[in-house]
Amino acid sequence: MSHPAADRIVGLYQDRAADWIRDRGAALRQHEGDWDEVYWLDRFCEDWPPSAPVLDVGCGSGWPLGAALLARGFKVVGLDASPGLIAHARETLPDGDWRLGDMRQDLPTGAFRGVLAWHSLFHLTPEAQTHVLPVLAARVAEGGRLMFTAGPAHGEAIGEWRGEPLYHGSLSPEAYRALLTAAGLTVVEGGDQGVWMARRAILSAK
């Protein structure tokens, strides 16, 4: 049975889009414990060629992750369920391809050098993540990477943002590892710092 806060998560970001834009800000976060976004972004897109395609799932307003990827010369497709956040991304970051949709059913097709679900996948229930994560992994091209954030153990946690419950869900590390491995990815970072990164190998030419 779904938690009411999980059912509310899409509506929360739809209703409070302007608040989220203000609170999240336009700068990458650094030196905040485990969430040094500059460090993780550097690792995520290390050695990518110019114009590499990247899928940013739960992209929000496009700031700051999508903006940083565009500034590095990558082709960014962003997906978010909040019309207000996507409108802001389209207005302020016109070089990106910003799409309105729910990651549980509207993921773009194609292969991407990078698939990013930074602070977004963990807003889904553990059950939903079990279904969505293999689909995200399937979007990773040869030599590409998938990166997402998650909790330390299977379960649910309810935080608070601007007076409303804020839902977070997580699988166990063992479950994440098993799903990624079954999808043909090699785990590079195993969630010890709250960040998972996995890579798809480049097939040898025959």
XYZ file of N, CA and C in Angstrom:
618
model
N 0.841 -1.202 0.000
C 0.000 0.000 0.000
C 0.876 1.253 0.000
N 0.597 2.150 -0.889
C 1.413 3.341 -1.020
C 1.184 4.300 0.139
N 2.253 4.968 0.545
C 2.166 5.974 1.596
C 1.553 7.251 1.012
N 0.690 7.942 1.781
C 0.083 9.180 1.260
C 1.111 10.209 0.788
N 2.247 10.283 1.479
C 3.272 11.247 1.066
C 3.887 10.862 -0.274
N 3.940 9.562 -0.571
C 4.438 9.125 -1.881
C 3.450 9.503 -2.973
N 2.161 9.356 -2.689
C 1.142 9.737 -3.663
C 1.145 11.241 -3.925
N 1.605 12.007 -2.959
C 1.572 13.458 -3.032
C 2.803 14.043 -3.735
N 3.863 13.262 -3.925
C 5.150 13.833 -4.317
C 5.072 14.591 -5.641
N 4.387 14.053 -6.648
C 4.299 14.755 -7.926
C 3.514 16.051 -7.762
N 2.389 15.993 -7.071
C 1.594 17.193 -6.849
C 2.326 18.244 -6.038
N 3.172 17.784 -5.107
C 3.929 18.723 -4.287
C 4.840 19.589 -5.151
N 5.571 18.960 -6.062
C 6.472 19.725 -6.920
C 5.710 20.503 -8.001
N 4.517 20.045 -8.340
C 3.687 20.819 -9.263
C 3.185 22.102 -8.583
N 2.700 21.945 -7.353
C 2.110 23.081 -6.647
C 3.152 24.073 -6.142
N 4.355 23.571 -5.817
C 5.360 24.430 -5.183
C 6.570 24.640 -6.082
N 6.343 24.668 -7.381
C 7.467 24.804 -8.319
C 8.285 26.070 -8.049
N 7.619 27.184 -7.852
C 8.347 28.435 -7.631
C 9.165 28.371 -6.349
N 8.615 27.736 -5.319
C 9.353 27.589 -4.059
C 10.585 26.709 -4.257
N 10.432 25.638 -5.029
C 11.566 24.748 -5.260
C 12.670 25.455 -6.042
N 12.309 26.246 -7.037
C 13.301 26.992 -7.808
C 14.106 27.905 -6.880
N 13.413 28.591 -5.957
C 14.103 29.474 -5.011
C 14.977 28.676 -4.051
N 14.438 27.587 -3.514
C 15.158 26.840 -2.487
C 16.345 26.074 -3.059
N 16.183 25.529 -4.246
C 17.274 24.726 -4.821
C 18.408 25.614 -5.304
N 18.091 26.756 -5.858
C 19.132 27.656 -6.331
C 19.730 27.207 -7.646
N 20.659 28.002 -8.143
C 21.247 27.772 -9.461
C 22.673 27.255 -9.401
N 23.224 27.074 -8.212
C 24.622 26.668 -8.078
C 24.731 25.216 -7.619
N 25.719 24.516 -8.157
C 26.020 23.177 -7.678
C 26.488 23.254 -6.226
N 26.120 22.280 -5.450
C 26.505 22.250 -4.041
C 27.838 21.539 -3.882
N 28.671 22.087 -3.018
C 29.973 21.502 -2.737
C 30.215 21.474 -1.229
N 31.031 20.502 -0.823
C 31.502 20.444 0.554
C 30.346 20.395 1.549
N 29.289 19.636 1.180
C 28.172 19.427 2.094
C 28.095 17.939 2.437
N 29.106 17.442 3.133
C 29.110 16.036 3.493
C 29.235 15.166 2.260
N 28.225 14.335 2.039
C 28.266 13.377 0.935
C 27.753 13.967 -0.380
N 27.297 15.199 -0.362
C 26.627 15.738 -1.544
C 27.461 16.805 -2.241
N 28.710 16.501 -2.521
C 29.552 17.402 -3.297
C 29.211 17.183 -4.765
N 28.311 18.012 -5.280
C 27.779 17.792 -6.624
C 28.814 18.025 -7.719
N 29.766 18.899 -7.481
C 30.822 19.119 -8.470
C 31.660 17.849 -8.613
N 32.022 17.258 -7.497
C 32.810 16.021 -7.512
C 32.077 14.901 -8.250
N 30.800 14.698 -7.912
C 30.063 13.594 -8.509
C 29.773 13.838 -9.985
N 29.500 15.065 -10.341
C 29.266 15.362 -11.759
C 30.542 15.143 -12.571
N 31.679 15.531 -12.007
C 32.950 15.298 -12.689
C 33.154 13.808 -12.951
N 32.855 12.986 -11.969
C 33.022 11.544 -12.131
C 32.016 10.968 -13.128
N 30.809 11.488 -13.083
C 29.740 10.994 -13.945
C 30.083 11.159 -15.414
N 30.618 12.320 -15.783
C 30.842 12.600 -17.209
C 32.315 12.600 -17.599
N 33.140 11.953 -16.802
C 34.565 11.887 -17.099
C 34.821 11.211 -18.453
N 35.645 11.850 -19.259
C 36.103 11.309 -20.547
C 35.013 11.249 -21.619
N 33.896 11.925 -21.426
C 32.876 11.912 -22.474
C 33.271 12.836 -23.618
N 32.886 12.468 -24.838
C 33.172 13.338 -25.983
C 32.200 14.516 -26.017
N 32.535 15.558 -26.759
C 31.606 16.682 -26.920
C 30.277 16.211 -27.499
N 29.214 16.848 -27.064
C 27.862 16.576 -27.556
C 27.320 15.202 -27.149
N 27.922 14.563 -26.166
C 27.393 13.284 -25.690
C 25.968 13.479 -25.170
N 25.041 12.563 -25.484
C 23.655 12.698 -25.024
C 23.498 12.251 -23.573
N 22.765 13.049 -22.806
C 22.543 12.771 -21.386
C 21.052 12.883 -21.095
N 20.532 11.930 -20.327
C 19.144 11.956 -19.879
C 19.119 12.297 -18.397
N 18.477 13.404 -18.056
C 18.358 13.871 -16.676
C 16.920 13.619 -16.225
N 16.735 12.593 -15.402
C 15.401 12.147 -14.992
C 15.043 12.786 -13.648
N 13.901 13.469 -13.622
C 13.577 14.268 -12.447
C 14.439 15.514 -12.440
N 14.522 16.155 -13.605
C 15.461 17.259 -13.820
C 15.069 18.533 -13.098
N 13.831 18.611 -12.601
C 13.382 19.830 -11.946
C 13.384 21.004 -12.901
N 13.924 22.125 -12.439
C 13.952 23.347 -13.250
C 15.095 23.357 -14.245
N 15.910 22.288 -14.262
C 17.109 22.269 -15.082
C 18.338 22.799 -14.376
N 18.096 23.449 -13.232
C 19.189 24.020 -12.441
C 19.362 23.226 -11.150
N 20.613 22.947 -10.780
C 21.850 23.317 -11.463
C 22.461 22.194 -12.310
N 21.977 20.947 -12.160
C 22.650 19.826 -12.823
C 22.540 19.902 -14.342
N 21.324 20.094 -14.854
C 21.153 20.186 -16.294
C 21.938 21.338 -16.881
N 21.924 22.467 -16.193
C 22.668 23.631 -16.667
C 24.167 23.338 -16.724
N 24.675 22.646 -15.721
C 26.095 22.315 -15.687
C 26.466 21.357 -16.810
N 25.584 20.406 -17.108
C 25.849 19.476 -18.206
C 25.828 20.192 -19.554
N 24.891 21.112 -19.733
C 24.852 21.897 -20.963
C 26.105 22.754 -21.101
N 26.549 23.327 -20.000
C 27.743 24.174 -20.039
C 28.974 23.382 -20.435
N 28.964 22.078 -20.204
C 30.089 21.225 -20.596
C 29.969 20.746 -22.037
N 28.905 21.159 -22.714
C 28.773 20.856 -24.129
C 27.986 19.602 -24.455
N 27.302 19.018 -23.469
C 26.541 17.810 -23.719
C 25.122 18.139 -24.179
N 24.501 17.178 -24.858
C 23.122 17.323 -25.296
C 22.214 16.739 -24.219
N 21.447 17.587 -23.575
C 20.675 17.180 -22.407
C 19.198 17.044 -22.750
N 18.637 15.889 -22.409
C 17.195 15.676 -22.411
C 16.765 15.567 -20.955
N 15.889 16.449 -20.528
C 15.424 16.449 -19.152
C 13.954 16.080 -19.065
N 13.607 15.298 -18.060
C 12.225 14.859 -17.839
C 11.812 15.187 -16.416
N 10.653 15.820 -16.282
C 10.107 16.095 -14.953
C 8.592 16.175 -15.049
N 7.931 15.828 -13.937
C 6.470 15.787 -13.918
C 5.831 17.116 -13.549
N 6.630 18.117 -13.203
C 6.089 19.416 -12.798
C 6.060 20.385 -13.973
N 4.877 20.805 -14.434
C 4.819 21.770 -15.540
C 5.565 23.065 -15.236
N 5.478 23.538 -13.998
C 6.151 24.782 -13.649
C 7.659 24.672 -13.723
N 8.196 23.547 -13.290
C 9.644 23.353 -13.343
C 10.128 23.198 -14.782
N 9.391 22.451 -15.578
C 9.779 22.283 -16.976
C 9.668 23.610 -17.728
N 8.655 24.400 -17.429
C 8.525 25.710 -18.070
C 9.726 26.589 -17.752
N 10.189 26.532 -16.515
C 11.353 27.331 -16.123
C 12.600 26.854 -16.875
N 12.753 25.539 -16.999
C 13.898 25.005 -17.723
C 13.871 25.448 -19.186
N 12.696 25.366 -19.800
C 12.589 25.762 -21.204
C 12.889 27.244 -21.405
N 12.494 28.059 -20.466
C 12.702 29.505 -20.594
C 14.152 29.891 -20.350
N 14.780 29.282 -19.355
C 16.108 29.721 -18.939
C 17.247 28.908 -19.552
N 16.934 27.711 -20.059
C 17.965 26.844 -20.647
C 17.470 26.325 -22.000
N 17.324 27.216 -22.973
C 16.705 26.821 -24.249
C 17.518 25.816 -25.051
N 18.783 25.615 -24.717
C 19.590 24.641 -25.452
C 19.283 23.202 -25.043
N 18.561 23.019 -23.949
C 18.177 21.679 -23.515
C 16.848 21.249 -24.113
N 16.607 19.941 -24.083
C 15.349 19.363 -24.546
C 14.564 18.942 -23.303
N 13.643 19.785 -22.863
C 12.961 19.603 -21.584
C 11.555 19.059 -21.816
N 11.265 17.910 -21.226
C 10.024 17.197 -21.495
C 9.216 16.980 -20.219
N 7.920 17.171 -20.330
C 7.016 16.960 -19.211
C 6.607 15.485 -19.168
N 6.838 14.834 -18.034
C 6.460 13.430 -17.932
C 6.888 12.818 -16.614
N 6.320 11.669 -16.314
C 6.576 10.909 -15.093
C 7.544 9.778 -15.431
N 8.628 9.669 -14.681
C 9.636 8.652 -14.984
C 9.084 7.232 -14.909
N 7.962 7.049 -14.249
C 7.382 5.706 -14.144
C 6.713 5.249 -15.428
N 6.491 6.186 -16.364
C 5.795 5.783 -17.583
C 6.190 6.566 -18.832
N 6.957 7.638 -18.684
C 7.220 8.521 -19.822
C 8.692 8.664 -20.166
N 9.517 7.693 -19.819
C 10.941 7.829 -20.103
C 11.199 7.887 -21.611
N 12.015 8.829 -22.059
C 12.358 8.890 -23.483
C 13.060 7.606 -23.921
N 12.871 7.260 -25.173
C 13.568 6.107 -25.730
C 14.945 6.543 -26.227
N 15.738 5.569 -26.610
C 17.056 5.862 -27.133
C 18.146 5.476 -26.154
N 19.389 5.664 -26.590
C 20.556 5.334 -25.785
C 21.305 6.620 -25.439
N 21.715 6.725 -24.188
C 22.356 7.936 -23.681
C 23.713 7.598 -23.073
N 24.670 8.496 -23.254
C 25.982 8.290 -22.639
C 25.873 8.377 -21.116
N 24.938 9.187 -20.664
C 24.702 9.299 -19.233
C 23.222 9.317 -18.921
N 22.835 8.620 -17.858
C 21.474 8.678 -17.328
C 21.593 9.078 -15.862
N 20.983 10.196 -15.520
C 21.113 10.788 -14.194
C 19.761 10.855 -13.517
N 19.698 10.377 -12.270
C 18.483 10.511 -11.457
C 18.901 11.020 -10.077
N 19.377 12.248 -10.071
C 19.953 12.861 -8.868
C 18.831 13.415 -7.987
N 18.685 12.858 -6.809
C 17.644 13.281 -5.862
C 16.243 13.194 -6.470
N 16.013 12.183 -7.297
C 14.686 12.027 -7.904
C 14.165 10.599 -7.782
N 14.977 9.616 -8.120
C 14.533 8.227 -8.003
C 14.099 7.907 -6.583
N 14.768 8.510 -5.594
C 14.451 8.186 -4.204
C 13.131 8.792 -3.717
N 12.435 9.511 -4.590
C 11.080 9.956 -4.252
C 10.030 8.912 -4.620
N 10.447 7.820 -5.262
C 9.527 6.727 -5.590
C 9.528 5.686 -4.482
N 8.438 4.946 -4.393
C 8.382 3.854 -3.429
C 9.406 2.780 -3.806
N 9.813 1.941 -2.859
C 10.713 0.842 -3.216
C 10.158 -0.023 -4.342
N 8.872 -0.285 -4.327
C 8.258 -1.096 -5.375
C 8.391 -0.429 -6.736
N 8.118 0.872 -6.803
C 8.236 1.596 -8.067
C 9.684 1.635 -8.547
N 10.618 1.798 -7.623
C 12.026 1.814 -8.009
C 12.450 0.490 -8.621
N 11.908 -0.606 -8.112
C 12.234 -1.927 -8.643
C 11.859 -2.029 -10.115
N 10.800 -1.356 -10.512
C 10.365 -1.372 -11.908
C 11.088 -0.335 -12.756
N 11.354 0.840 -12.174
C 11.919 1.941 -12.952
C 13.418 1.780 -13.186
N 14.144 1.293 -12.191
C 15.603 1.252 -12.312
C 16.078 0.417 -13.512
N 15.513 -0.767 -13.779
C 15.950 -1.497 -14.970
C 15.663 -0.741 -16.269
N 14.594 0.047 -16.294
C 14.282 0.823 -17.495
C 15.300 1.952 -17.668
N 15.694 2.581 -16.563
C 16.754 3.584 -16.636
C 18.046 2.949 -17.147
N 18.371 1.790 -16.594
C 19.607 1.114 -16.995
C 19.597 0.769 -18.478
N 18.434 0.423 -18.995
C 18.327 0.067 -20.413
C 18.598 1.248 -21.329
N 18.534 2.465 -20.810
C 18.797 3.651 -21.615
C 20.284 3.991 -21.701
N 21.123 3.272 -20.958
C 22.554 3.572 -20.924
C 23.250 2.935 -22.122
N 23.912 3.746 -22.921
C 24.634 3.256 -24.100
C 25.935 2.570 -23.686
N 26.548 1.865 -24.636
C 27.859 1.263 -24.382
C 28.848 2.334 -23.921
N 29.559 2.032 -22.856
C 30.515 2.984 -22.314
C 29.890 4.082 -21.481
N 28.566 4.061 -21.338
C 27.862 5.107 -20.604
C 27.718 4.787 -19.124
N 27.196 5.757 -18.389
C 27.044 5.606 -16.952
C 25.633 5.986 -16.499
N 25.206 5.322 -15.454
C 23.973 5.645 -14.728
C 24.373 6.094 -13.337
N 23.815 7.214 -12.878
C 24.096 7.680 -11.523
C 22.799 8.127 -10.859
N 22.621 7.705 -9.605
C 21.441 8.105 -8.844
C 21.773 8.115 -7.360
N 20.914 8.762 -6.586
C 21.074 8.807 -5.137
C 20.018 7.927 -4.484
N 20.362 7.382 -3.317
C 19.459 6.461 -2.633
C 19.766 6.440 -1.146
N 18.860 5.849 -0.389
C 19.058 5.689 1.044
C 19.960 4.511 1.364
N 20.274 4.305 2.660
C 21.223 3.270 3.045
C 20.620 1.879 3.211
N 19.297 1.776 3.265
C 18.662 0.483 3.530
C 17.245 0.498 2.984
N 16.683 -0.694 2.842
C 15.304 -0.792 2.360
C 14.360 -0.113 3.349
N 13.471 0.715 2.829
C 12.496 1.344 3.699
C 12.017 2.678 3.163
N 11.296 3.392 4.004
C 10.734 4.692 3.665
C 11.088 5.691 4.755
N 11.280 6.934 4.368
C 11.549 8.011 5.318
C 10.735 9.223 4.898
N 10.111 9.856 5.846
C 9.269 11.021 5.562
C 9.922 12.254 6.169
N 10.420 13.111 5.292
C 10.983 14.371 5.752
C 9.931 15.464 5.718
N 10.392 16.697 5.687
C 9.463 17.828 5.627
C 10.092 18.928 4.793
N 9.276 19.526 3.952
C 9.717 20.663 3.151
C 8.584 21.675 3.090
N 8.870 22.886 3.548
C 7.894 23.970 3.570
C 6.557 23.545 4.176
N 6.655 22.798 5.273
C 5.470 22.423 6.042
C 4.715 21.218 5.523
N 5.220 20.578 4.466
C 4.546 19.401 3.916
C 5.440 18.175 4.027
N 4.849 16.991 4.176
C 5.651 15.767 4.202
C 6.366 15.559 2.870
N 7.619 15.115 2.961
C 8.425 14.879 1.766
C 8.885 13.428 1.802
N 8.419 12.649 0.832
C 8.640 11.204 0.828
C 9.978 10.814 0.224
N 10.618 9.828 0.847
C 11.808 9.191 0.295
C 11.679 7.684 0.482
N 12.045 6.932 -0.546
C 12.048 5.482 -0.460
C 13.397 4.937 -0.896
N 13.705 3.726 -0.454
C 14.978 3.124 -0.821
C 14.863 1.609 -0.837
N 15.612 0.994 -1.736
C 15.838 -0.437 -1.702
C 17.072 -0.709 -0.840
N 17.355 -1.968 -0.614
C 18.590 -2.328 0.086
C 19.759 -2.237 -0.890
N 20.980 -2.063 -0.378
C 22.133 -2.075 -1.273
C 22.211 -3.354 -2.098
N 21.877 -4.473 -1.494
C 21.913 -5.740 -2.216
C 20.933 -5.744 -3.381
N 19.757 -5.163 -3.166
C 18.741 -5.125 -4.227
C 19.170 -4.198 -5.360
N 19.733 -3.028 -5.012
C 20.219 -2.131 -6.068
C 21.307 -2.812 -6.890
N 22.241 -3.437 -6.214
C 23.340 -4.090 -6.911
C 22.829 -5.198 -7.835
N 21.867 -5.973 -7.332
C 21.321 -7.077 -8.135
C 20.593 -6.556 -9.368
N 19.823 -5.477 -9.227
C 19.095 -4.915 -10.358
C 20.053 -4.364 -11.406
N 21.086 -3.673 -10.964
C 22.040 -3.089 -11.893
C 22.825 -4.177 -12.629
N 23.226 -5.193 -11.888
C 23.969 -6.291 -12.500
C 23.109 -7.040 -13.511
N 21.848 -7.284 -13.143
C 20.943 -7.980 -14.064
C 20.698 -7.175 -15.327
N 20.825 -5.857 -15.217
C 20.628 -4.987 -16.381
C 21.888 -4.864 -17.237
N 22.944 -5.574 -16.868
C 24.158 -5.559 -17.664
C 25.127 -4.455 -17.336
N 24.943 -3.806 -16.169
C 25.838 -2.733 -15.769
C 26.813 -3.218 -14.697
N 27.972 -2.603 -14.665
C 28.968 -2.865 -13.633
C 28.925 -1.755 -12.603
N 28.755 -2.095 -11.343
C 28.662 -1.091 -10.287
C 30.041 -0.491 -10.024
N 30.121 0.825 -10.112
C 31.360 1.559 -9.863
C 31.358 2.139 -8.460
N 30.221 2.678 -8.050
C 30.026 3.185 -6.692
C 28.806 2.501 -6.112
N 28.958 1.913 -4.937
C 27.910 1.081 -4.365
C 27.086 1.707 -3.286
N 26.914 3.006 -3.305
C 25.994 3.647 -2.390
C 26.542 3.952 -1.014
N 27.851 3.747 -0.799
C 28.407 3.999 0.534
C 28.247 5.457 0.944
N 28.244 6.355 0.002
C 28.056 7.776 0.292
C 26.680 8.266 -0.174
N 25.765 7.332 -0.372
C 24.435 7.700 -0.834
C 24.323 7.834 -2.328
N 25.416 7.584 -3.043
C 25.445 7.727 -4.495
C 25.770 6.379 -5.129
N 24.974 6.012 -6.116
C 25.227 4.816 -6.920
C 25.645 5.237 -8.315
N 26.678 4.583 -8.830
C 27.103 4.800 -10.197
C 27.411 3.440 -10.821
N 26.934 3.241 -12.023
C 27.174 1.978 -12.730
C 27.477 2.275 -14.189
N 28.223 1.379 -14.826
C 28.715 1.622 -16.169
C 28.405 0.427 -17.064
N 28.076 0.716 -18.318
C 27.912 -0.352 -19.300
C 29.200 -0.487 -20.103
N 29.701 -1.685 -20.183
C 30.965 -1.921 -20.868
C 30.828 -1.673 -22.364
N 31.956 -1.391 -23.002
C 32.029 -1.286 -24.454
C 32.316 -2.668 -25.000
N 31.470 -3.151 -25.894
C 31.656 -4.476 -26.463
C 32.867 -4.477 -27.391
N 33.641 -5.510 -27.313
C 34.813 -5.629 -28.175
C 34.372 -5.827 -29.622
N 35.046 -5.167 -30.514
C 34.741 -5.331 -31.933
C 35.149 -6.728 -32.381
N 34.289 -7.343 -33.199
C 34.583 -8.692 -33.678
C 35.290 -8.618 -35.037
